[in-house]
Coordinates of C-alpha atoms in Angstrom, one line a residue:
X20 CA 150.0 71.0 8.9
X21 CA 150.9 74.5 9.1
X22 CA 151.4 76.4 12.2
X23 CA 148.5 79.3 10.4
X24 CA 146.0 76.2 10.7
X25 CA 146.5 74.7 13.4
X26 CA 146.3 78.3 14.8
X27 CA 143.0 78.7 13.0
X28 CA 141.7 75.3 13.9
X29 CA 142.4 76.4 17.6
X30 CA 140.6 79.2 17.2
X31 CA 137.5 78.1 15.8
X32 CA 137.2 75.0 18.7
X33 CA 137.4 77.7 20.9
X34 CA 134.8 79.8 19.4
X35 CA 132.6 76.8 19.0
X36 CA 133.2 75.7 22.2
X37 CA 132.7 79.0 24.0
X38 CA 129.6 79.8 21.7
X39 CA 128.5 76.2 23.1
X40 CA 128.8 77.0 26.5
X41 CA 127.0 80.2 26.5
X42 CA 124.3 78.8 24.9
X43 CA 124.0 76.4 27.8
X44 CA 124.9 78.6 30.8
X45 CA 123.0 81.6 29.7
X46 CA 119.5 81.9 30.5
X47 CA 117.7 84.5 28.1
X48 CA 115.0 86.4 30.4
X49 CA 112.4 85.8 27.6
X50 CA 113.0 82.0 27.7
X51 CA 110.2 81.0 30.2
X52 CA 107.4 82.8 28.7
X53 CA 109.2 81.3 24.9
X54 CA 108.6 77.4 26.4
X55 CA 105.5 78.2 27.6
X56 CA 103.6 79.6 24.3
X57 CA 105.1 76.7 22.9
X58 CA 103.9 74.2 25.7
X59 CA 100.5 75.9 24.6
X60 CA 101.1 75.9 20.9
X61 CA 101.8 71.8 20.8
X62 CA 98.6 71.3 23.2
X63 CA 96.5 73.4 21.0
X64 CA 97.7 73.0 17.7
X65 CA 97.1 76.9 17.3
X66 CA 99.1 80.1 17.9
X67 CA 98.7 82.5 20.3
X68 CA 96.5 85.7 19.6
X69 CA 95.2 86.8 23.1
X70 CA 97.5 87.6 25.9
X71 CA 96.9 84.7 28.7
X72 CA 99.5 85.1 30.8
X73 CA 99.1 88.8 32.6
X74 CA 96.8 90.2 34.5
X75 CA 97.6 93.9 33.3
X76 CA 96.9 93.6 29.8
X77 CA 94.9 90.3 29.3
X78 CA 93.1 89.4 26.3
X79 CA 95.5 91.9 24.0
X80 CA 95.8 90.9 20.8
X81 CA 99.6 90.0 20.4
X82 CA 102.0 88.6 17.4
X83 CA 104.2 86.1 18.3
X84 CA 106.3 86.1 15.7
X85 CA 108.7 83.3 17.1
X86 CA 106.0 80.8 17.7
X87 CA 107.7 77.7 15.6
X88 CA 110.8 78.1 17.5
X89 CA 108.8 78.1 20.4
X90 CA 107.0 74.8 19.7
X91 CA 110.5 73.2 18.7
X92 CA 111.7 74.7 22.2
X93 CA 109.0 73.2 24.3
X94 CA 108.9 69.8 22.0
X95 CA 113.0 69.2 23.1
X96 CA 112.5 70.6 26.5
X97 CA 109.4 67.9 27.0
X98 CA 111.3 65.1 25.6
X99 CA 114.3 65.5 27.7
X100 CA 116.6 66.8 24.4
X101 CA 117.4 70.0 25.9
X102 CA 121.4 69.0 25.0
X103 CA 120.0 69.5 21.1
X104 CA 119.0 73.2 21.6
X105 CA 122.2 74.0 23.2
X106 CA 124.1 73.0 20.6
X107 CA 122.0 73.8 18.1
X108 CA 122.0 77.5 19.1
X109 CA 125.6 77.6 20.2
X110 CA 126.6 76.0 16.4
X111 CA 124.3 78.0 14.7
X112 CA 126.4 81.0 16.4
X113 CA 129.3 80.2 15.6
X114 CA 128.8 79.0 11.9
X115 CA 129.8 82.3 10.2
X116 CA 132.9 82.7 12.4
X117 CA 134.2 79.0 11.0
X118 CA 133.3 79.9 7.9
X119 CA 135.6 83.1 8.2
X120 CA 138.1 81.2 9.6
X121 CA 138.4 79.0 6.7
X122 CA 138.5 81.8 4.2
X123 CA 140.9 84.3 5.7
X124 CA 144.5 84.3 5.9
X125 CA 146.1 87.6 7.0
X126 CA 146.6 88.0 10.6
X127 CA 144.9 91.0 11.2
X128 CA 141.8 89.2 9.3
X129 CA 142.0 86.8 11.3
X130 CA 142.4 89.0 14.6
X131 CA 139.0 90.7 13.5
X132 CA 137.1 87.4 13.5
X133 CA 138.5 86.6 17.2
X134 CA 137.4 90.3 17.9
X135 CA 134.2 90.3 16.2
X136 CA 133.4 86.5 18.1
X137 CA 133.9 88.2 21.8
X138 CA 131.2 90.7 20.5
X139 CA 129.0 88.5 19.0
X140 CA 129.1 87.0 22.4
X141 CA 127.0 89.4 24.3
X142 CA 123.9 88.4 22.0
X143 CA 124.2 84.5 22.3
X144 CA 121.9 82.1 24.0
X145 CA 119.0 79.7 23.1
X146 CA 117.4 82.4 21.9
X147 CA 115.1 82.7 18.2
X148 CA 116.8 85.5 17.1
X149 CA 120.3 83.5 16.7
X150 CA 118.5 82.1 14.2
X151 CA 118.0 85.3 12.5
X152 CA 121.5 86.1 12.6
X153 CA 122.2 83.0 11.0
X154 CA 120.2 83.1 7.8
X155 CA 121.0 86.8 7.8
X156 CA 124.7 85.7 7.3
X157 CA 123.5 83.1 4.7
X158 CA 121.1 85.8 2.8
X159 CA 124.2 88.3 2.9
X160 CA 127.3 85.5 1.7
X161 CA 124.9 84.8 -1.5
X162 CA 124.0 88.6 -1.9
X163 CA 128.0 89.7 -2.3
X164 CA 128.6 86.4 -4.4
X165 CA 125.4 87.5 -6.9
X166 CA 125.8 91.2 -7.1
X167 CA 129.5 91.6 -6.0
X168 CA 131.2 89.2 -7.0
X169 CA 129.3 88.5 -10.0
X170 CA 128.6 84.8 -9.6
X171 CA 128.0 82.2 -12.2
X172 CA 124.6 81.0 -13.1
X173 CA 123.5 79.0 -10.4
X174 CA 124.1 81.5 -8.0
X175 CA 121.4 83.3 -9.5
X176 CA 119.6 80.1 -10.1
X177 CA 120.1 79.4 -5.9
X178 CA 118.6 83.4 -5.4
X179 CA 115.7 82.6 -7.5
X180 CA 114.8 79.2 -6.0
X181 CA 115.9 79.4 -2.9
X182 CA 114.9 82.8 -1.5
X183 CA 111.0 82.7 -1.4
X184 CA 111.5 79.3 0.4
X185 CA 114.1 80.4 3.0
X186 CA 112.5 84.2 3.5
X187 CA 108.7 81.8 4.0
X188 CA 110.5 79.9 6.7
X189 CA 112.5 82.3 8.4
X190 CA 109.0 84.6 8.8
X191 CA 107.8 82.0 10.8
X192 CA 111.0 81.2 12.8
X193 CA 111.4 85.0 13.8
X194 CA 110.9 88.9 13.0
X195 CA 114.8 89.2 11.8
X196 CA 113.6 88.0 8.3
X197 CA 113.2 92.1 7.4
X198 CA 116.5 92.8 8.3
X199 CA 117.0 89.8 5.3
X200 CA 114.7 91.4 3.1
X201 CA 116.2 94.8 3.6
X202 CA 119.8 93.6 3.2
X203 CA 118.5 92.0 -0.5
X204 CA 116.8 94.8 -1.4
X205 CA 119.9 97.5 -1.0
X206 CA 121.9 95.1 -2.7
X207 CA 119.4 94.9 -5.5
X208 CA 119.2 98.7 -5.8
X209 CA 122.7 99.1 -5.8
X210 CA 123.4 97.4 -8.7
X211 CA 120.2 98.6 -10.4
X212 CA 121.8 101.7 -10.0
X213 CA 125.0 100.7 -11.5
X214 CA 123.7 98.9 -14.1
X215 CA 121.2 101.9 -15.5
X216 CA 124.6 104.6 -15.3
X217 CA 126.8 101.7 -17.1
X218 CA 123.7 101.1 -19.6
X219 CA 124.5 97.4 -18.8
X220 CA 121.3 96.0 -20.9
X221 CA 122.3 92.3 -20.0
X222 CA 122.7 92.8 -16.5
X223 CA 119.6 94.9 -15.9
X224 CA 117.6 91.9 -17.8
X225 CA 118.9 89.9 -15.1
X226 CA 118.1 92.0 -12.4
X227 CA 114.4 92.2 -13.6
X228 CA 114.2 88.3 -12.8
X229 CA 115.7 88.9 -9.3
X230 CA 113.1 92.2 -9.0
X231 CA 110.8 88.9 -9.4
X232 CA 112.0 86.5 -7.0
X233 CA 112.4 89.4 -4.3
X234 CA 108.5 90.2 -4.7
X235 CA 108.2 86.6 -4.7
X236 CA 110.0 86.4 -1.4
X237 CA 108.1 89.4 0.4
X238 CA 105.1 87.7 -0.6
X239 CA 106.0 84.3 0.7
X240 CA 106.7 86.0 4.0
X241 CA 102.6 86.6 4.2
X242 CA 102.3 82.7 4.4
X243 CA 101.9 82.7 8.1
X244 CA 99.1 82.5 10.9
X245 CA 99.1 86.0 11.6
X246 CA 99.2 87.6 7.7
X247 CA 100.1 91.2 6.8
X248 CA 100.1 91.9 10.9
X249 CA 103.2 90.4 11.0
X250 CA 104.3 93.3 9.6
X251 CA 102.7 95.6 11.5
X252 CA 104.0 93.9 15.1
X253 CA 107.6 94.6 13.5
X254 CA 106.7 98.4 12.7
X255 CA 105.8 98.9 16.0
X256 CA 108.7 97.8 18.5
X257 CA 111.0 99.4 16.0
X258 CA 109.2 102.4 16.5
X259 CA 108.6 102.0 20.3
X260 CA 110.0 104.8 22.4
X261 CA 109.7 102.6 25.6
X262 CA 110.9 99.9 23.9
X263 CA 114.3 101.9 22.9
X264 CA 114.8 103.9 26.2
X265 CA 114.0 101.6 29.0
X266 CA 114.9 97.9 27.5
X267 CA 118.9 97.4 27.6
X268 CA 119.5 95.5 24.5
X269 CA 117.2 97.9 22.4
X270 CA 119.2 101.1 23.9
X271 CA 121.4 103.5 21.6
X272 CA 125.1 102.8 21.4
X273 CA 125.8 105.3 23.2
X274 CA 123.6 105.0 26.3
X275 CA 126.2 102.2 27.5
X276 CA 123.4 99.6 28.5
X277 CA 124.7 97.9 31.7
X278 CA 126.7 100.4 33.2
X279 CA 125.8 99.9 36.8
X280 CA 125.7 96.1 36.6
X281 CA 128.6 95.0 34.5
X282 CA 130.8 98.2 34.6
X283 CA 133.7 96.4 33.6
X284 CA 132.5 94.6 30.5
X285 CA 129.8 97.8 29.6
X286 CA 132.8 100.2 29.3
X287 CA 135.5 97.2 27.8
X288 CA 133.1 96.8 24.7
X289 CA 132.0 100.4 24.2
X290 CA 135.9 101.1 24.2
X291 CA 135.7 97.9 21.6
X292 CA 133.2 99.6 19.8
X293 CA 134.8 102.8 19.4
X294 CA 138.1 100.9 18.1
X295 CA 135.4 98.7 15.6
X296 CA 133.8 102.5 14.7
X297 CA 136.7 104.1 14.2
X298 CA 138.5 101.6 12.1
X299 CA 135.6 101.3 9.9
X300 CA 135.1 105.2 9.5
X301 CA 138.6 105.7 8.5
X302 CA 138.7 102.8 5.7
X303 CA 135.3 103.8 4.3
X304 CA 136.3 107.5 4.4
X305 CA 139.5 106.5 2.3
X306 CA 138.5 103.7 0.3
X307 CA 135.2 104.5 -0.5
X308 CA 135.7 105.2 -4.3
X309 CA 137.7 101.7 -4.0
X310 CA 134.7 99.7 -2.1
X311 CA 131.8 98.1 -4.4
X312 CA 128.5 100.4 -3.6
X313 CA 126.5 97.2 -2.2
X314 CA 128.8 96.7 -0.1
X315 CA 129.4 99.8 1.5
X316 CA 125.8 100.7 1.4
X317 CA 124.4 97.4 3.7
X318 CA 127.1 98.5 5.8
X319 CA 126.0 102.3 6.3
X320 CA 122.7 101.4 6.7
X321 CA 123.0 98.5 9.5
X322 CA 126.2 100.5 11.2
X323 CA 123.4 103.6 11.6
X324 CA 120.8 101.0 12.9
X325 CA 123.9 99.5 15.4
X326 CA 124.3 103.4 16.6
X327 CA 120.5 103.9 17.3
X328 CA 120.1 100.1 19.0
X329 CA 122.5 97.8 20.1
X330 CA 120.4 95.4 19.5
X331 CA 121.3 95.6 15.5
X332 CA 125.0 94.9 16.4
X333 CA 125.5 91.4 15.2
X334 CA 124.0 92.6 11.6
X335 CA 126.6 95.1 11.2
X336 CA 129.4 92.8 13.0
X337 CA 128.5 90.1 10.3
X338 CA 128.4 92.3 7.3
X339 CA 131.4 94.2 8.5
X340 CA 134.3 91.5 8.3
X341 CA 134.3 91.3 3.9
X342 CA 134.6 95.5 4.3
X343 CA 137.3 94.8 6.7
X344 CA 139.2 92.1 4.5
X345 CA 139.0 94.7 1.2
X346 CA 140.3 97.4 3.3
X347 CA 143.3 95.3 4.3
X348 CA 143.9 94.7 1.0
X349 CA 143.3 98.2 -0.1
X350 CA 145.6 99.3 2.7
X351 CA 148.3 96.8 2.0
X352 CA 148.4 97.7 -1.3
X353 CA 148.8 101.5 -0.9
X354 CA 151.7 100.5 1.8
X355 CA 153.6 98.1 -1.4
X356 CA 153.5 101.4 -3.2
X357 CA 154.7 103.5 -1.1
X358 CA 157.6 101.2 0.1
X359 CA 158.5 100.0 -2.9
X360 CA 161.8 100.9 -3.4
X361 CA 162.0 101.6 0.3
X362 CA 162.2 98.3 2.2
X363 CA 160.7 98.2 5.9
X364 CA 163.7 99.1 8.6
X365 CA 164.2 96.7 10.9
X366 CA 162.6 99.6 13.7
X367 CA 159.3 99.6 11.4
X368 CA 159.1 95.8 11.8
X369 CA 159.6 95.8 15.1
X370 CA 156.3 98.2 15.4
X371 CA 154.6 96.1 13.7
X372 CA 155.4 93.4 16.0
X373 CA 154.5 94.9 18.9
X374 CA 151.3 96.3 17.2
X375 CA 150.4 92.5 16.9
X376 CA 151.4 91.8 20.6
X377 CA 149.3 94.6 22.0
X378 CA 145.8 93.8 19.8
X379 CA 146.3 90.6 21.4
X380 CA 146.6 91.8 24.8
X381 CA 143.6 94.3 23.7
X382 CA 141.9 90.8 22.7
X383 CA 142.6 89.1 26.0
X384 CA 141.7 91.6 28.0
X385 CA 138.1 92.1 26.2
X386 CA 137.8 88.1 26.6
X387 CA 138.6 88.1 30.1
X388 CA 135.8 91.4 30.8
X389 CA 133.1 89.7 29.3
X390 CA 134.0 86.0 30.7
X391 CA 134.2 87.7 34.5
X392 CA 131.3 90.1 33.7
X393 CA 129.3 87.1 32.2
X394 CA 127.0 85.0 34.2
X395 CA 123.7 83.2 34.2
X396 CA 121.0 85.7 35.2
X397 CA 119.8 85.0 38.7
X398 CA 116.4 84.4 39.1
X399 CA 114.3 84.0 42.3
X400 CA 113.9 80.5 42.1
X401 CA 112.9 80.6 46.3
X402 CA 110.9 83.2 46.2
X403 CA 108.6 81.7 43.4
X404 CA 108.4 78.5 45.8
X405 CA 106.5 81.0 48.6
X406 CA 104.3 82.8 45.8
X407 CA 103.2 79.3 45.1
X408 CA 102.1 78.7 48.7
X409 CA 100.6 82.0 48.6
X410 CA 99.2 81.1 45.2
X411 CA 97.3 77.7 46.8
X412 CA 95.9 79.7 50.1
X413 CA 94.6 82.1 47.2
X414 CA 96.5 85.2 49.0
X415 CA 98.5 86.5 46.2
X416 CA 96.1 88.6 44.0
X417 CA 97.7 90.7 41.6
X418 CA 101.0 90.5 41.3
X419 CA 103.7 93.5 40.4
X420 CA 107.2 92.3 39.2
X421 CA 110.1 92.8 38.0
X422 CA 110.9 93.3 34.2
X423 CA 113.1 90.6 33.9
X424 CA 111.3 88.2 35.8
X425 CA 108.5 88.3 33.9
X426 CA 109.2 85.3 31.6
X427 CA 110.6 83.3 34.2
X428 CA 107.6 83.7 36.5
X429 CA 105.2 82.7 33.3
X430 CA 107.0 79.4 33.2
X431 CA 108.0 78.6 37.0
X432 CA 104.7 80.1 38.4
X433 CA 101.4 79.9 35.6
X434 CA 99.4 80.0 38.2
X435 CA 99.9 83.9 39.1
X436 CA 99.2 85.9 36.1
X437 CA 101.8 88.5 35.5
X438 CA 101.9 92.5 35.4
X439 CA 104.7 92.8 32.8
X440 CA 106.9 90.4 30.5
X441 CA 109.3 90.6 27.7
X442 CA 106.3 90.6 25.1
X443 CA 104.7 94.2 26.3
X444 CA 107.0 97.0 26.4
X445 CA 105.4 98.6 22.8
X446 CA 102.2 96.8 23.7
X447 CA 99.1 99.6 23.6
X448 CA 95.6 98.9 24.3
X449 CA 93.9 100.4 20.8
X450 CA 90.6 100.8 22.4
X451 CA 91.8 102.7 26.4
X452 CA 95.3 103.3 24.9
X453 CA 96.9 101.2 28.1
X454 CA 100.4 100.1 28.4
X455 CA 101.6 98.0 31.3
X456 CA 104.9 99.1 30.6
X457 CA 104.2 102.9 30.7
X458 CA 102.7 101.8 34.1
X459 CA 106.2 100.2 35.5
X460 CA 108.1 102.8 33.9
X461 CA 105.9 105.0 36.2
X462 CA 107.1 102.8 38.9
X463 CA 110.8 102.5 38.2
X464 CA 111.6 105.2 36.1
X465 CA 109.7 108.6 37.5
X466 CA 111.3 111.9 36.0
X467 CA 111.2 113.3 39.1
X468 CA 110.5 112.0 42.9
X469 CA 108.3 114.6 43.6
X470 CA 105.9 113.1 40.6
X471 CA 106.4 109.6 41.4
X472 CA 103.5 107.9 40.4
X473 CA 103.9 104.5 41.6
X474 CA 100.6 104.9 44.4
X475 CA 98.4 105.4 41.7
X476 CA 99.9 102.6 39.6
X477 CA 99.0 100.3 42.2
X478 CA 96.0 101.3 43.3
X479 CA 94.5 101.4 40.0
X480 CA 95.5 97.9 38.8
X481 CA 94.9 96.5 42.2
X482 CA 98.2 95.3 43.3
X483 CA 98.3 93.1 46.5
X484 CA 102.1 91.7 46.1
X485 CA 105.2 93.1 44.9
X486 CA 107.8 90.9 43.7
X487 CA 110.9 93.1 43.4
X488 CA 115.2 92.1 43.3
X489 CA 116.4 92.7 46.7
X490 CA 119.5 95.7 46.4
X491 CA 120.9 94.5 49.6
X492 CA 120.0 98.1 51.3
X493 CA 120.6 97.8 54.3
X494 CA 124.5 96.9 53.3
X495 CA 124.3 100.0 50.7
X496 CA 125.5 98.2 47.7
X497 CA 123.6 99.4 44.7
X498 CA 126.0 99.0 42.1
X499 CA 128.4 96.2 41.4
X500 CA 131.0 99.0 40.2
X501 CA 134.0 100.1 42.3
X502 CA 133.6 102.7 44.8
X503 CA 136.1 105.0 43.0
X504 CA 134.0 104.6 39.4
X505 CA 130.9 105.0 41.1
X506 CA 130.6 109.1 41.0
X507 CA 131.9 108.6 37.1
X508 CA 129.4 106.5 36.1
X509 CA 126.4 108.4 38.0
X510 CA 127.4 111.2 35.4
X511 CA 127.5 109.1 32.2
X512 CA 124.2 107.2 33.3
X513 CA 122.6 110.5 34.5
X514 CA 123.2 112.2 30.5
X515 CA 123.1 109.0 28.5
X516 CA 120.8 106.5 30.7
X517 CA 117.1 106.4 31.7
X518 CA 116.0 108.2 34.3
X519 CA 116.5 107.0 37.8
X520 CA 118.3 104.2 36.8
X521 CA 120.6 103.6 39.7
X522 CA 118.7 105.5 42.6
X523 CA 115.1 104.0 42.7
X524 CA 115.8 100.5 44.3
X525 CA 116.4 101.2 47.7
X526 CA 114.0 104.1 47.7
X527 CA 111.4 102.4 46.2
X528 CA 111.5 99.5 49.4
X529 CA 111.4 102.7 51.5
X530 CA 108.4 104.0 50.2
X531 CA 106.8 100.3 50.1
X532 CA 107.5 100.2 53.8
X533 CA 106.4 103.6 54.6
X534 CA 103.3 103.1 53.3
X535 CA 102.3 100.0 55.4
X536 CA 103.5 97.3 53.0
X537 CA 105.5 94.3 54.6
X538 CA 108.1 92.0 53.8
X539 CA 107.1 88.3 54.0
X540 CA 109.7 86.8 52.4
X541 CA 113.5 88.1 51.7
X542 CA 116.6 86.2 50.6
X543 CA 119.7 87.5 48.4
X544 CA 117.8 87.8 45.4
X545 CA 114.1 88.9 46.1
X546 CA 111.8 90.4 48.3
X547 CA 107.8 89.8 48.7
X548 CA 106.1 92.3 49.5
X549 CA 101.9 92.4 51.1
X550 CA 100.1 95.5 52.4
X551 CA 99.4 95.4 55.9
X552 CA 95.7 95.7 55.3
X553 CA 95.9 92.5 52.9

């Protein structure tokens, strides 16, 4: 065996392997509320249309467009397979990167899949949308084979066949099937297009039958409990401004999601990013009469949708690496010509030598940022176990929490309806046009102090106990970022971030105690909070 596979086979164990280990380490915050729809769905033998689990917004009328990965979820979690999920997830992560591995050969090819892997990183866990990612790698390998590559007949046999089938499952698995769909449709139009200016009669007479399996597909995507509203639930988070401004993963690019909490790893992968951007920019930018249109047109569009929301990144990073392997080619190509009849100098070879050595130090040092950086979230496992006491003397009443503890508190604490959870950020009551989440964003997020809002938020939903993360005040540490980056990063957050994203914590316990609220509980995660009067 070569020393190029044994360095690949090492590579992909340790992508496997770290996928793996993520998947089992990492607790998604939506996870809690996921098992327990699914706990409900198996009982019931029905999906979920009314909201049962707040107090805030109960009896809205919700999609849950992940409600078979739910079931599966609860199903291993209640027959002690939890093992199968992690793995499951963490190989169904790492699948596309193996499958690169296998293909590629070049070392900078193969540096970009060890790159694009630490990225891809940031969006693993047991979570549904993994599963997304995964058919939306399968979706895009047949489209370049079928309209790039030109592929023999049973390619276009498999898109014909198998496409209605896999777009019909994947609708009921998760809300990523669109990006599926959109992916197949600018790959279809591109080559319509091509094939109209070339006057290719045999190839748009093939095209037509595709035209017909994509409707086909679209229309098998209706096959599920919730109909054409399936649709509609994806219109509206992608068009939720609360969604996009206040919820980290759905953030722009640019508003560096994370910056107070992982400083480190936030400012490592935006510089990442940047590299990734720039790269791509400059081979698109020279290659672009070179590059087949589908291509390059799947890639525009999902790189725009990565700028707007991060939470598109793993769409661009897996139709990014075949752009990346042309343009190496392209490149390496242009450099043969040019050097032709002028051989490298020993000087230029050394360059590119120590070009190598510093991408891997580049690598390494990304690797090391997000495996410092990384972490299970912490939940308030202790402070749930009083809220249950509290719950059983009946002296809880309504309960405002945090964001991210909404799903965890759905599953750990049924007992105590919640004010907000992962489902409700774009959620808007049709008939009284309420939203929880413009509530807590009234709470967390005022514009200014002098308009903070967050009396009147609890007055008029009734709150009786605030369950909040405790910012260690008293000690004055707010931000996990080092002293001399702090004033640095108040800048960046104050023009890029929400408002009042580092400074409301500490006053917000103020103002709870100032108004006559107390602390009954408090440990290094979590604070209660009751009103005196309670």
């Amino acid at each position: 065996m070569s020393w190029g596979k044994i360095f690949k086979s090492i590579l992909a164990i340790f992508i496997v392997v770290g996928f793996i280990w993520i998947a089992a380490t990492r607790i998604d915050p939506d996870l809690g509320w996921h098992l327990r729809v699914g706990e409900l769905t198996l009982q019931t033998r029905t999906v979920p249309v009314a909201d049962a689990f707040s107090f805030s917004m109960a009896g809205y009328h919700w999609v849950d467009h992940e409600w078979l990965v739910e079931a599966a979820l609860a199903w291993l979690k209640g027959h002690h397979l939890w093992p199968v999920a992690v793995i499951f997830f963490g190989l169904l992560a790492a699948a596309p990167f193996v499958v690169w591995l296998r293909r590629y050969k070049n070392w900078f090819e193969l540096w970009f899949v060890g790159f694009l892997a630490v990225l891809m990183s940031e969006y693993i866990g047991i979570r549904p949308q993994v599963i997304s990612f995964f058919f939306f790698f399968l979706i895009f390998e047949l489209c370049l084979k079928r309209y790039v590559a030109r592929g023999s007949k049973k390619i276009a046999q498999l898109v014909l066949l198998i496409f209605p089938v896999m777009f019909w499952v994947w609708a009921n698995l998760h809300a990523g099937f669109a990006a599926g769909l959109a992916t197949w449709a600018l790959f279809l139009l591109a080559s319509l297009y091509q094939s109209f200016t070339r006057r290719d009669t045999e190839q748009l007479r093939n095209l037509s039958v595709d035209l017909l399996s994509f409707v086909l597909s679209v229309v098998a995507t209706l096959l599920n409990p919730y109909g054409l509203h399936l649709y509609g639930e994806i219109f509206r988070v992608f068009v939720s401004s609360d969604t996009a401004r206040y919820i980290n993963e759905w953030q722009p690019l640019i508003s560096l999601p994370g910056l107070f909490d992982s400083p480190w790893l936030s400012l490592s992968v935006f510089a990442s990013i940047t590299l990734l951007a720039g790269v791509y920019v400059w081979l698109i930018a020279r290659y672009y009469r070179k590059y087949p249109l589908p291509l390059i047109l799947v890639n525009l569009i999902f790189f725009l949708a990565f700028v707007k929301s991060i939470k598109y990144g793993p769409f661009f990073f897996l139709s990014v690496m075949p752009l990346f392997s042309l343009g190496f080619v392209y490149l390496w190509q242009d450099i043969k010509a040019a050097r032709d009849k002028f051989p490298f100098l020993p000087r230029e070879l050394q360059i590119f030598s120590w070009l190598k050595i510093g991408l891997v130090f580049f690598l390494a040092c990304l690797l090391l940022a997000a495996a410092v950086s990384a972490g299970p979230m912490v939940y308030p496992q202790q402070a749930t176990l009083v809220l249950h006491q509290l719950a059983g003397q009946n002296q809880v009443g309504n309960l405002f929490n945090f964001y991210g503890w909404g799903g965890y508190l759905i599953w750990t604490l049924p007992e105590v309806p919640v004010f907000i959870d992962g489902r409700m950020p774009h959620w808007l009551d049709p008939q009284t046009g309420y939203s929880a989440m413009a509530d807590y964003v009234k709470v967390f997020y005022p514009r200014s102090l002098d308009h903070w809002e967050w009396q009147d938020v609890f007055a008029r939903n009734r709150i009786a106990t605030v369950l909040i993360p405790n910012s260690n005040c008293s000690n004055k540490t707010v931000s996990k970022s080092p002293a001399f980056l702090r004033p640095y990063l108040a800048k960046l957050a104050a023009v890029f971030g929400p408002p009042g994203k580092n400074n409301l914590p500490c006053l917000f316990e103020a103002a709870l105690k100032q108004q006559g609220w107390q602390t009954v509980y408090r440990d290094n995660v979590a604070l209660i909070f009751q009103h005196e009067s309670k």
